[in-house]
Coordinates of C-alpha atoms in Angstrom, one line a residue:
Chain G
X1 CA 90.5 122.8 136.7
X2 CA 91.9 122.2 133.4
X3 CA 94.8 120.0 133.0
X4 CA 97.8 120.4 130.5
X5 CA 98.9 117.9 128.6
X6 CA 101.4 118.0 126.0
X7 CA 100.2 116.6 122.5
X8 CA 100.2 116.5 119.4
X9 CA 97.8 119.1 117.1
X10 CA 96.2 115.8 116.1
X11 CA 95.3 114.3 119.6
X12 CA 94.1 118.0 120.3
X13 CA 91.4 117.5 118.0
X14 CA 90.1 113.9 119.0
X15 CA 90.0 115.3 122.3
X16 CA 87.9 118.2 121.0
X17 CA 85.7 115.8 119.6
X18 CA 85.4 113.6 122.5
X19 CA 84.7 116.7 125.2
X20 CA 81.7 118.0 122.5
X21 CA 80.3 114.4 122.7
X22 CA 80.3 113.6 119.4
X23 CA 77.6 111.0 118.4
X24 CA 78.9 110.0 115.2
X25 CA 82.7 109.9 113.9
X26 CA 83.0 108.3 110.4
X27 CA 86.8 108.7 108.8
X28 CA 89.0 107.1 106.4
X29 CA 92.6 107.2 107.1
X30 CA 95.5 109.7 105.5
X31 CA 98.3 111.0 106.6
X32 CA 98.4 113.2 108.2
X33 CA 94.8 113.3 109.5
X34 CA 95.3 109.2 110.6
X35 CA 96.1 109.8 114.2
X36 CA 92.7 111.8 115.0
X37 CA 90.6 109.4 113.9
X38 CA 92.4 106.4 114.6
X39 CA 92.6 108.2 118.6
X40 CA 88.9 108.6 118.4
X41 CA 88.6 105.0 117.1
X42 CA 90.3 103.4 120.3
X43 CA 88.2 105.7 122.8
X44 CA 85.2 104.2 120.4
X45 CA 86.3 100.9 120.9
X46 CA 87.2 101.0 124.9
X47 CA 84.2 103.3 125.6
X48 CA 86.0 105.9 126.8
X49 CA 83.3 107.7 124.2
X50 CA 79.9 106.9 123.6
X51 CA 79.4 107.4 119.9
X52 CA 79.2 105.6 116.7
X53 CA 82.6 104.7 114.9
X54 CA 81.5 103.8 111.2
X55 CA 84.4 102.4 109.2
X56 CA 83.8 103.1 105.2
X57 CA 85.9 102.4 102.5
X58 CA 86.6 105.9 101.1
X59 CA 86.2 109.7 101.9
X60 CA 83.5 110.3 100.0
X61 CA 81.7 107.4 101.8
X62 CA 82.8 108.9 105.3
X63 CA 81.7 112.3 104.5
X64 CA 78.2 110.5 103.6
X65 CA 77.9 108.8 106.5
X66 CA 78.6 112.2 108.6
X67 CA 76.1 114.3 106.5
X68 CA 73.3 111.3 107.0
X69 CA 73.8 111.2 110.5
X70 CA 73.4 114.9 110.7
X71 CA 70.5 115.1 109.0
X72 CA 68.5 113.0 111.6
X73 CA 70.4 115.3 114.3
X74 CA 73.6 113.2 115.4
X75 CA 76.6 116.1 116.3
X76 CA 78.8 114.4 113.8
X77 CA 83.1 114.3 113.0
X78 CA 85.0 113.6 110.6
X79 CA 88.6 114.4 109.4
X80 CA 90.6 114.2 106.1
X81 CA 93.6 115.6 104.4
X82 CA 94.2 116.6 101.1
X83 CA 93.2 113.8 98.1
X84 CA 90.8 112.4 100.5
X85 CA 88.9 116.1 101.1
X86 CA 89.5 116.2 97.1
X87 CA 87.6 112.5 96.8
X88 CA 84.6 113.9 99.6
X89 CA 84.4 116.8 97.4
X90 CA 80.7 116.1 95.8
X91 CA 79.9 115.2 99.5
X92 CA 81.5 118.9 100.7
X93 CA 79.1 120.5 98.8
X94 CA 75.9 118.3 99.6
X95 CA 76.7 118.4 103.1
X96 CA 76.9 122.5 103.2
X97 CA 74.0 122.7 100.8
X98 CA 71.8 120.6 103.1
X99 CA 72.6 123.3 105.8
X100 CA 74.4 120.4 108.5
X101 CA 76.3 121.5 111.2
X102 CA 79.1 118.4 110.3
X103 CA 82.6 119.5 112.0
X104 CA 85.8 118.4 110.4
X105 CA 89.1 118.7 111.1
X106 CA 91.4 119.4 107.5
X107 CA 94.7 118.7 108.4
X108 CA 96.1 120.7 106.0
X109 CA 98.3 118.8 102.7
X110 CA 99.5 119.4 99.3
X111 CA 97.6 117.9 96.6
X112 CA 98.8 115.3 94.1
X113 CA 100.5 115.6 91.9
X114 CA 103.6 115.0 92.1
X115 CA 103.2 113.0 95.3
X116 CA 103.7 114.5 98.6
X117 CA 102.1 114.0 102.1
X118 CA 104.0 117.6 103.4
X119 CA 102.2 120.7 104.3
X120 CA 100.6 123.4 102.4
X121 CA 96.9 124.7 102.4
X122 CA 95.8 123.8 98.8
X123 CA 93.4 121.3 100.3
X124 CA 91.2 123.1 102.1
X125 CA 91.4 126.3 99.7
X126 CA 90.7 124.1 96.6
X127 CA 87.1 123.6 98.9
X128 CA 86.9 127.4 99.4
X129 CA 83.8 128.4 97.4
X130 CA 81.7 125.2 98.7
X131 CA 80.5 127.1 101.3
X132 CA 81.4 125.9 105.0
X133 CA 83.2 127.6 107.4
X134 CA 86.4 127.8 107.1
X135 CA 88.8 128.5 110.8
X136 CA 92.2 128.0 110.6
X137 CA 94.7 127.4 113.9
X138 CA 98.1 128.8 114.9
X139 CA 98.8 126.2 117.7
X140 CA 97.6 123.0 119.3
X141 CA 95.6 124.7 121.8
X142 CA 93.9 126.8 119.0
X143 CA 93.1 123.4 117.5
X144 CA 91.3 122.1 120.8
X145 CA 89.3 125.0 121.3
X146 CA 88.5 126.2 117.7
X147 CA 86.9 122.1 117.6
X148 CA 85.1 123.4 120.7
X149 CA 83.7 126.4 118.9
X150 CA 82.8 125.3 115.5
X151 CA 80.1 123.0 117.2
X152 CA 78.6 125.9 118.6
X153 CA 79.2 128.0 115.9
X154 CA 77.7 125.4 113.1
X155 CA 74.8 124.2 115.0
X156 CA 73.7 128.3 115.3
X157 CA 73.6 129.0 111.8
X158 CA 73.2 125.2 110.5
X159 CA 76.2 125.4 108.9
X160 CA 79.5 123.0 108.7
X161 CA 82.8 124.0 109.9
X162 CA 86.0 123.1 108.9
X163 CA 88.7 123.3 111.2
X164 CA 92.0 123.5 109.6
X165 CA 95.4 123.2 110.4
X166 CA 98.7 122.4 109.3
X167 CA 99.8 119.1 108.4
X168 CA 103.1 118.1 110.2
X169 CA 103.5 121.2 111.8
X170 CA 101.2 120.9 114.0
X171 CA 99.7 118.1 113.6
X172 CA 102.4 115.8 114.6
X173 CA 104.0 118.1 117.0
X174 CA 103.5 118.6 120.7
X175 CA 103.1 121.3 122.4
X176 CA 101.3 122.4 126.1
X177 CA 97.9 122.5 125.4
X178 CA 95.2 123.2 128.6
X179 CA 92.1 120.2 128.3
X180 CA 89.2 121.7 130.0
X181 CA 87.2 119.3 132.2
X182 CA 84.0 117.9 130.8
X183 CA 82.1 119.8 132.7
X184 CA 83.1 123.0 132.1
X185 CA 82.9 122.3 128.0
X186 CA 78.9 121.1 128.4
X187 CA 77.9 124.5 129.9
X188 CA 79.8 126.1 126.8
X189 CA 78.5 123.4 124.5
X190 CA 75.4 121.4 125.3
X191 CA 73.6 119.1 123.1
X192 CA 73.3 119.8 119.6
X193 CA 69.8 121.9 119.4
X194 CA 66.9 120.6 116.7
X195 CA 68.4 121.5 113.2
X196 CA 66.3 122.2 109.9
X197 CA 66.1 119.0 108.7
X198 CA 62.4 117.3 110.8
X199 CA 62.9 114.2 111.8
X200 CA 59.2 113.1 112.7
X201 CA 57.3 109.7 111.8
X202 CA 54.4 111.5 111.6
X203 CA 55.0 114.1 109.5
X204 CA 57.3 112.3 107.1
X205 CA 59.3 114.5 104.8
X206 CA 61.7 113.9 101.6
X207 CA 65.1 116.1 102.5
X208 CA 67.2 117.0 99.8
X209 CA 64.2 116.5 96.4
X210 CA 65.1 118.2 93.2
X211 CA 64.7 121.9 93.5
X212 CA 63.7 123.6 90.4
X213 CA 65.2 126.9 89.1
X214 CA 61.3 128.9 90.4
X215 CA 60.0 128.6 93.8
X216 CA 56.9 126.6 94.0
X217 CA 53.9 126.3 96.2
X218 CA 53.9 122.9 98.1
X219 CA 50.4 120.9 98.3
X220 CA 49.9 122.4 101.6
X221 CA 49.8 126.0 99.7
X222 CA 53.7 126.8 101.6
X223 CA 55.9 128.7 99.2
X224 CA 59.6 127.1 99.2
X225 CA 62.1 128.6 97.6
X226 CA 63.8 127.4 94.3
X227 CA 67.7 126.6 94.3
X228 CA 68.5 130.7 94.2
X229 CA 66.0 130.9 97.0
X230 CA 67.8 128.2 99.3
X231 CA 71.0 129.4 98.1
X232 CA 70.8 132.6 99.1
X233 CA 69.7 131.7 102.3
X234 CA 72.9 129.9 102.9
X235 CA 74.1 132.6 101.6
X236 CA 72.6 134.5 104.4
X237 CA 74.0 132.5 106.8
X238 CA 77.3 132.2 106.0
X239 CA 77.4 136.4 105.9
X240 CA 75.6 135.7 109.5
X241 CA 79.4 133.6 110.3
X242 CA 80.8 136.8 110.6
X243 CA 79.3 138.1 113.4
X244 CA 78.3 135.0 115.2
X245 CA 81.9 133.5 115.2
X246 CA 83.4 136.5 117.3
X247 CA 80.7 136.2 119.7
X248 CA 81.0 132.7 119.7
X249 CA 84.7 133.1 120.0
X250 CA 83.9 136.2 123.3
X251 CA 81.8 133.8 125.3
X252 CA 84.1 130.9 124.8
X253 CA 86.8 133.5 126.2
X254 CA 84.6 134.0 129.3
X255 CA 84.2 130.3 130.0
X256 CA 87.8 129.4 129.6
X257 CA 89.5 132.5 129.9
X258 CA 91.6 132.1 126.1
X259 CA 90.2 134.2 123.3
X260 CA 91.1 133.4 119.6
X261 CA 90.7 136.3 117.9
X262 CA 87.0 135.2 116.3
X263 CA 87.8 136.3 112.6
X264 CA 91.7 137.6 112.5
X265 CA 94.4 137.5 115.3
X266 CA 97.2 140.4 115.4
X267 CA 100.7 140.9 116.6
X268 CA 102.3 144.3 117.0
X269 CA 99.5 145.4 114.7
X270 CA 98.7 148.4 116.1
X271 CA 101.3 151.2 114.7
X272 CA 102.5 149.1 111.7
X273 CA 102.7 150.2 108.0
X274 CA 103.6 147.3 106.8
X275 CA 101.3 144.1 107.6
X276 CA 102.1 140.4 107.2
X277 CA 99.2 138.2 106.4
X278 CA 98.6 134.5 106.8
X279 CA 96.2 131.9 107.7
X280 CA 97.3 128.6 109.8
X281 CA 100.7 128.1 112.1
X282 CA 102.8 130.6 109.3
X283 CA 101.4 133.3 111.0
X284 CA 103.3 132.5 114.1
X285 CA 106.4 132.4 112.0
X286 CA 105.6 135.7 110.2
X287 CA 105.6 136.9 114.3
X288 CA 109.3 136.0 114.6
X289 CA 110.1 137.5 111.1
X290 CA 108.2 141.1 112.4
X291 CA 110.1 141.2 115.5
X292 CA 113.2 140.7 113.3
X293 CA 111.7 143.8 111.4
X294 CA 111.3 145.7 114.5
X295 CA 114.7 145.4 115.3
X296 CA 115.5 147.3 112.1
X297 CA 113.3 149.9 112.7
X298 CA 110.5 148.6 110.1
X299 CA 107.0 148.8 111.7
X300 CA 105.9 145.8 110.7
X301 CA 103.0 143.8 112.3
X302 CA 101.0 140.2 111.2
X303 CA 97.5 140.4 110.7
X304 CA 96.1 136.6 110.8
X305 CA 93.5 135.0 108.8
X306 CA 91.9 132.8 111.4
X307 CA 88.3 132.9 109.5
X308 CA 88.5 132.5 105.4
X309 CA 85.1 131.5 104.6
X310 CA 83.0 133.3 105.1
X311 CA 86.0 136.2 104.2
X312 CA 85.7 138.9 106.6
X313 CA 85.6 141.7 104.4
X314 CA 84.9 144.7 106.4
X315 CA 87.1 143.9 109.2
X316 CA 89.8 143.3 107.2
X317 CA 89.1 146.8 105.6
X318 CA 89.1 148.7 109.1
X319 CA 92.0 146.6 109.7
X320 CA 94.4 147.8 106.8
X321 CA 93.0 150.5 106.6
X322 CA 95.8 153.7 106.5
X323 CA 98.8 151.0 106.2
X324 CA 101.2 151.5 103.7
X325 CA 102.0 147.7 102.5
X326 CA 100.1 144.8 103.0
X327 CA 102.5 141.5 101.9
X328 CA 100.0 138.0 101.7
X329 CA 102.0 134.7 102.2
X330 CA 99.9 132.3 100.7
X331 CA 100.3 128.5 101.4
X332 CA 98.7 127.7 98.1
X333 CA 97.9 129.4 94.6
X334 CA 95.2 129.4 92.1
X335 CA 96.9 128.1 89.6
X336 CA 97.4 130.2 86.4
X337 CA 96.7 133.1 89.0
X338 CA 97.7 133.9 92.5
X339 CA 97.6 133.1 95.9
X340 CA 93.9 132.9 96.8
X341 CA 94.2 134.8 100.3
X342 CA 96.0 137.5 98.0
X343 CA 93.5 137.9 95.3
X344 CA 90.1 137.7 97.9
X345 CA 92.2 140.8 99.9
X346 CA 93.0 142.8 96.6
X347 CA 89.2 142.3 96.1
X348 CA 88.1 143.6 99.2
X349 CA 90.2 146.7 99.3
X350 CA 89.7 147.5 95.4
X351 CA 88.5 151.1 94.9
X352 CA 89.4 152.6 97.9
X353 CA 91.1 155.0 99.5
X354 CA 93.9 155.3 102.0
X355 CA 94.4 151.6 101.7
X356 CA 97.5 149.6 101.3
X357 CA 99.4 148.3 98.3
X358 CA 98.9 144.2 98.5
X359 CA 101.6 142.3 97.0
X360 CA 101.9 138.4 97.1
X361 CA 104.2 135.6 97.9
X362 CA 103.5 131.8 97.6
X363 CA 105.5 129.6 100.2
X364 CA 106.0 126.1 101.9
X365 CA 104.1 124.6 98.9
X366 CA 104.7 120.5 99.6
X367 CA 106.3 121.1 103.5
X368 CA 109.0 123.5 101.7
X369 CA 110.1 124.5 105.2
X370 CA 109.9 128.5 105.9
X371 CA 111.6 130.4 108.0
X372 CA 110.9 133.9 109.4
X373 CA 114.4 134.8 108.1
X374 CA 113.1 134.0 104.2
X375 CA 109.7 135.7 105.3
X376 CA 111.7 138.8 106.7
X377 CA 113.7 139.1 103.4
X378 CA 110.6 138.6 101.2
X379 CA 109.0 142.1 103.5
X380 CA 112.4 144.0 103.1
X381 CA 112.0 143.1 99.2
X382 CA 108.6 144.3 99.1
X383 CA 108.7 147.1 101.1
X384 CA 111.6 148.4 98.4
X385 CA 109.5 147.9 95.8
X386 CA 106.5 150.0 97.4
X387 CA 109.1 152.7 97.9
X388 CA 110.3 152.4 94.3
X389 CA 106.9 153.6 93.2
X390 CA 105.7 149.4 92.4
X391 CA 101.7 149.5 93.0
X392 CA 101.7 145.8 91.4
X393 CA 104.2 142.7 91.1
X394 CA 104.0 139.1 90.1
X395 CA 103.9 136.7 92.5
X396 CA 107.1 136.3 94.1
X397 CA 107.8 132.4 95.3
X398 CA 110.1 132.1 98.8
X399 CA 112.8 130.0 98.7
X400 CA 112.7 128.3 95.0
X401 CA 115.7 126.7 94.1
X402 CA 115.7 125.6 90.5
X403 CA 118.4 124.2 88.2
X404 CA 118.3 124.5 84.6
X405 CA 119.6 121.8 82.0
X406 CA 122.9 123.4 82.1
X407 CA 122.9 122.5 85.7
X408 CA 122.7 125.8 86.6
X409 CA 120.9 126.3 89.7
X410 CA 119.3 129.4 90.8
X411 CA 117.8 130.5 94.3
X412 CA 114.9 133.2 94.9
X413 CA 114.3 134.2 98.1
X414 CA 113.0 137.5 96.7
X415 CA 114.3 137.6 93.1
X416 CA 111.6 135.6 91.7
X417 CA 109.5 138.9 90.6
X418 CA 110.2 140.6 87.0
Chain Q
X1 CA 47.1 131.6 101.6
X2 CA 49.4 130.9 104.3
X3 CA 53.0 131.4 103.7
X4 CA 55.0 129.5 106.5
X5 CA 58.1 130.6 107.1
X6 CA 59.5 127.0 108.4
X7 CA 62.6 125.6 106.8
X8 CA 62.5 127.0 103.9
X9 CA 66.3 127.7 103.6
X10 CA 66.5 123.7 102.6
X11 CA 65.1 121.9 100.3
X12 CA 61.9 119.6 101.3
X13 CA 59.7 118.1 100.4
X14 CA 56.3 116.5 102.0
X15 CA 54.8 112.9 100.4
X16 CA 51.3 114.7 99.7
X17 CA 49.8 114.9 95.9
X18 CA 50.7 117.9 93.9
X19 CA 53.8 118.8 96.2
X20 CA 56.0 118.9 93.2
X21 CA 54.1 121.5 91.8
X22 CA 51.1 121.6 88.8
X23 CA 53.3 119.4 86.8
X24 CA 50.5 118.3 84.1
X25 CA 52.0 121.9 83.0
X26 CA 54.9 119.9 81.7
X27 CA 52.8 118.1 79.0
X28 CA 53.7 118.3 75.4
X29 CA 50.9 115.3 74.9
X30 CA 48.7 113.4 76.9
X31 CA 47.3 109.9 76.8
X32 CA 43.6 109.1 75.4
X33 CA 41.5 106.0 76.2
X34 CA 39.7 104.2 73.6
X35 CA 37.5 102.6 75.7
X36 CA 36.6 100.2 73.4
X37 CA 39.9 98.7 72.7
X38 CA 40.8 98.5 77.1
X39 CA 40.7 94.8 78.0
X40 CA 38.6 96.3 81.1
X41 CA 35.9 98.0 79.2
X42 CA 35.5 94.5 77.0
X43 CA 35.5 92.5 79.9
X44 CA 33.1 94.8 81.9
X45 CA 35.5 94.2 85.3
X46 CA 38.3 95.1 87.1
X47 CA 41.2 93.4 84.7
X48 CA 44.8 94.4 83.3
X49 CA 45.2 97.8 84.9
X50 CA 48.6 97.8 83.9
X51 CA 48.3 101.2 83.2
X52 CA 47.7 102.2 86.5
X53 CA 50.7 99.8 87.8
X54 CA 53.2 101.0 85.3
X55 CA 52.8 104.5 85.9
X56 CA 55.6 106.3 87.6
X57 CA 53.6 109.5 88.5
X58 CA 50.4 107.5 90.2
X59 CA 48.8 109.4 87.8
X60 CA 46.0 106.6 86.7
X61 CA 43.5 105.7 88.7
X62 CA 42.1 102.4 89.1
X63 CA 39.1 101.9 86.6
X64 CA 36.7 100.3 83.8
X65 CA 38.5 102.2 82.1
X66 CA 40.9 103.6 83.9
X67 CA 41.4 107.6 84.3
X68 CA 44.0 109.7 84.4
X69 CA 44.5 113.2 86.5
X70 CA 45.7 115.2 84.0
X71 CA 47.2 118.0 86.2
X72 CA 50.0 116.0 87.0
X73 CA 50.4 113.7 84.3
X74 CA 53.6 114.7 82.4
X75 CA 52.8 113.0 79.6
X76 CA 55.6 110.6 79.5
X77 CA 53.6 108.1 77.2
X78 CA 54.8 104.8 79.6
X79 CA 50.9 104.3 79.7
X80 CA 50.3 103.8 75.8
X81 CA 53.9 101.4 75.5
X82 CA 52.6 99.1 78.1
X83 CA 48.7 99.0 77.1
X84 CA 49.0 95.3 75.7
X85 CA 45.5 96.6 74.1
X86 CA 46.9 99.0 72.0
X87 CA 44.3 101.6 73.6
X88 CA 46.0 104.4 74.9
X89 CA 47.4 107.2 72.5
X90 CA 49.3 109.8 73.0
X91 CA 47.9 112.7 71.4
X92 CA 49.9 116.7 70.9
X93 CA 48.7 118.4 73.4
X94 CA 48.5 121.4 71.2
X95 CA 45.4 119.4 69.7
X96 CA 43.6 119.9 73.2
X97 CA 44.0 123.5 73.6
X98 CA 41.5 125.9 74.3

C-alpha cells in the first residue's frame, strides 16, 4: 500500500529519485531546485540511500559528473534551475549527444537578467532544441511519478529526460501526494539495463572521439556513422519518445493505477471550440479559467503540453483538429519572436485544413502571479477577435502593468495587441 | 565486409591502428630520410630515435633508419623540427604523385 504524504513538489522528486535507486546524484544548489538535492544529500549522508553524493563546485561540473557516471552505466540525478541549467548548457548537449539516460529535475525559473528566482519556463525552453526529453508536471504527484517514468522511458531509448516543473508553485508547495512502496516501484522500474556506451576491460573503447563530417570504416572494417549519421539516429530516437512515452505512461497506469496523459492531458476537451494550451502547473489554472467559460456558455476546454520535446506533432493535430480557436499561454518567449509553445503549434498545424486559428499570450514571466480570471479574459478577448474576422495577432502579454515617464501607468490584461 | 550494426548511433572508437580512418590521405607533404645525415645510420645502431618518440601519430617505426607508415602519417612535419640531424625533409606531396 502506498502512503500519502503531504510535500512539497521538491521532496516529491528526491523521493522519486530515492524509490528508482539512483546510483549517482551530483547537484549544485539554486533556488529553487536546493531542497531536492540537499533532501537527497541527507538520505546520502544517513544511508537511507545507497548511492554516490558528488559535491562539485558548479552546474556544469555536476552535469559532468552525471554524464560520466552514466556512461559506465550508473542510473544517475541531477537537478538545476535556471542560470545553473544555463551554466550546464555545453554539458546538456554532450550528455544528450552521448545518448545517456541522465534524469533531471528542472525546477522551472526565469533567467537573469534582471535578477529574479520566481517562476517562468524560459529555463528549460532556452534547452529546447538540445535534444532530451522534455515532461512537464501539473502537480506534486505528477512530479513523483513522471521521475518514476522518465528512468524507464530514458533507459529504453538511451536518451535523457528532463522533468520539469514550476518553480515556487510547486516546488515549494505541499500538496497530498501517494509514495508507492519500494517494492511495487522495482517491478515498474528495475535496474538500469546495459546502455550503448561498453564498458569492458577487454575490449577497451574511446567514447565520445571526434566524428568527422563522412562516415568511416573502423580498423575492424565496421562502418560508423559520421556526426549526420549519429545525429540522425538520435534523431530517430527522440521521434521513437513519442510512442514509447504513452506506453511507458499506460503500464505505469497499470502498476499504480494513476495515468498522466503520456504526451498531452485534457480537461472538458471533448466538445470545445475553443482550446487552452499550456505546459506545467498553468494548465491547472487554465482548468479553473474554462469552467469559468463554461458558465458563460463558451465551450472552452485545456489541452496540456505534458511532452515538449520531442513535440508531439500528430497528436496535437488529431487533437485540434475541427476547433475553432486555439489560445497558447506561454511561460516564456523567443525573444524578438513569440512564445515558443505558440510558434512550434502554428508549425505543426500550418497548411491545413479544418484546423484552428492559434493566437498567443505570454504570462507569469519572473513569478508574475496568474490567475484563471486574467486567463479567462485573455480567451473572451481572443475569441472576439476570431469572430471579428482576426486570423493573426501579436502577442498579447497578461497582466502588464507599465508606467510611462509621465507617470502614467497603463494595465493590459488583454489590450496589449495592436 | 561485415557491417555490424552495434552502437553505431554513438560515437566510438576502438584503440586499434587505422581506426581513425586512412588518414595518410590527409597529407599535403611527407617526411624523407637521408639516411646519411640520421645519427643512427652513421652510428650503425639503435641511437636518437627521436623521431619515433616525438611523433604524435606512432607513425615511425623504430629503425637504422627509422621508417615511416605513410598511410597514416598526416604529414605534420614534427619529425623533420625535432631531427637534431637535420635529416628529415618534408617534401610537397604533389612531388610524389603517380
Amino acid at each position: 500500500m502506498s502512503s500519502t504524504v503531504v510535500i512539497t513538489g521538491n521532496e516529491a522528486a528526491a523521493i522519486a529519485a530515492k524509490l528508482a535507486r539512483v546510483q549517482v546524484v551530483a547537484a549544485y544548489p539554486i533556488t529553487p531546485q536546493s531542497s531536492v538535492v540537499e533532501t537527497l544529500s541527507k538520505w546520502v549522508e544517513s544511508g537511507e540511500l545507497s548511492a554516490e553524493f558528488v559535491t562539485v563546485e558548479s552546474e556544469h561540473s555536476a552535469l559532468t559528473v552525471c554524464l560520466a557516471a552514466s556512461t559506465v552505466g550508473a542510473r544517475t540525478f541531477t537537478a538545476t534551475s535556471s542560470n545553473g541549467l544555463a551554466y550546464m548548457t555545453e554539458q546538456v548537449w554532450w550528455t544528450a549527444g552521448a545518448r545517456l539516460p541522465v534524469v533531471m529535475g528542472c525546477v522551472n525559473r526565469s533567467m537573469a537578467a534582471p535578477w529574479n528566482v520566481l517562476n517562468d519556463q524560459q529555463d528549460s525552453m532556452s534547452v529546447r532544441d538540445a535534444g532530451w526529453i522534455q515532461l512537464y508536471c501539473r502537480d506534486n504527484q505528477e512530479i513523483l511519478d513522471t521521475f518514476l517514468q522518465a528512468f524507464r522511458i530514458g533507459e529504453q531509448l538511451n536518451l535523457p529526460v528532463m522533468v520539469c516543473y514550476d518553480g515556487f508553485l510547486l516546488s515549494h508547495t505541499v500538496m497530498p501526494v501517494a509514495v508507492p512502496p519500494a517494492e511495487q516501484v522495482d517491478r515498474f522500474l528495475p535496474p538500469r539495463p546495459p546502455g550503448l556506451q561498453v564498458v569492458d576491460l577487454n575490449d577497451p573503447r574511446n567514447v565520445g572521439p571526434v566524428t568527422l563530417a563522412d562516415p568511416r570504416l573502423d580498423a575492424g572494417g565496421v562502418l560508423h556513422g559520421g556526426y549526420m549519421e549519429i545525429r540522425h539516429a538520435h534523431q530517430e530516437a527522440l521521434l521513437e519518445a513519442l510512442d514509447i512515452i504513452p506506453a511507458v505512461d499506460a503500464e505505469f497506469a497499470g502498476v499504480f493505477g494513476r495515468s498522466w496523459g503520456g504526451l498531452t492531458w485534457e480537461y472538458a476537451l471533448e466538445d470545445a471550440e475553443v482550446v487552452l494550451i499550456a505546459a506545467g502547473s498553468l494548465g491547472m489554472e487554465l482548468t479553473l479559467a474554462v469552467d469559468e467559460l463554461r458558465n458563460e456558455g463558451v465551450r472552452a476546454g485545456v489541452l496540456g503540453i505534458r511532452t515538449y520535446r520531442p513535440f508531439p506533432a500528430a497528436h496535437l493535430c488529431g487533437k485540434l483538429a475541427g476547433r475553432s480557436l486555439a489560445i497558447v499561454f506561454d511561460k516564456a518567449l523567443s525573444y524578438g519572436y513569440e512564445g515558443p509553445i505558440c510558434t512550434d503549434l502554428r508549425a505543426v498545424l500550418s497548411g491545413r485544413a479544418g484546423v484552428p486559428k492559434v493566437f498567443g499570450a505570454v504570462t507569469g514571466l519572473g513569478g508574475r502571479d496568474v490567475t484563471a480570471a486574467q486567463l479567462a479574459e485573455q480567451a473572451r478577448c481572443a475569441i472576439a477577435d476570431a469572430d471579428a474576422g482576426v486570423c493573426q495577432r501579436p502577442t498579447t502579454w497578461v497582466n502588464l502593468q507599465r508606467t510611462d515617464v509621465t507617470g502614467q501607468s497603463e494595465s493590459t490584461t488583454c489590450s496589449g495587441r495592436e | 565486409m561485415a557491417r555490424v550494426t552495434r552502437h553505431i548511433e554513438i560515437s566510438q572508437s576502438t584503440p586499434s591502428i587505422g581506426e581513425g580512418g586512412h588518414t595518410g590521405d590527409w597529407r599535403s607533404s611527407r617526411p624523407v630520410f637521408e639516411p646519411s645525415t640520421c645519427l643512427a645510420v652513421k652510428q650503425g645502431k639503435l641511437t636518437c630515435q627521436i623521431c619515433w618518440a616525438y611523433c604524435p601519430d606512432v607513425c615511425i617505426a623504430q629503425g637504422v633508419p627509422p621508417t615511416v607508415d605513410l598511410d597514416y602519417c598526416k604529414g605534420c612535419g614534427i619529425c623533420a623540427q625535432v631531427c637534431p640531424a637535420g635529416a628529415i625533409s618534408m617534401q610537397p606531396e604533389t612531388a610524389h604523385d603517380p
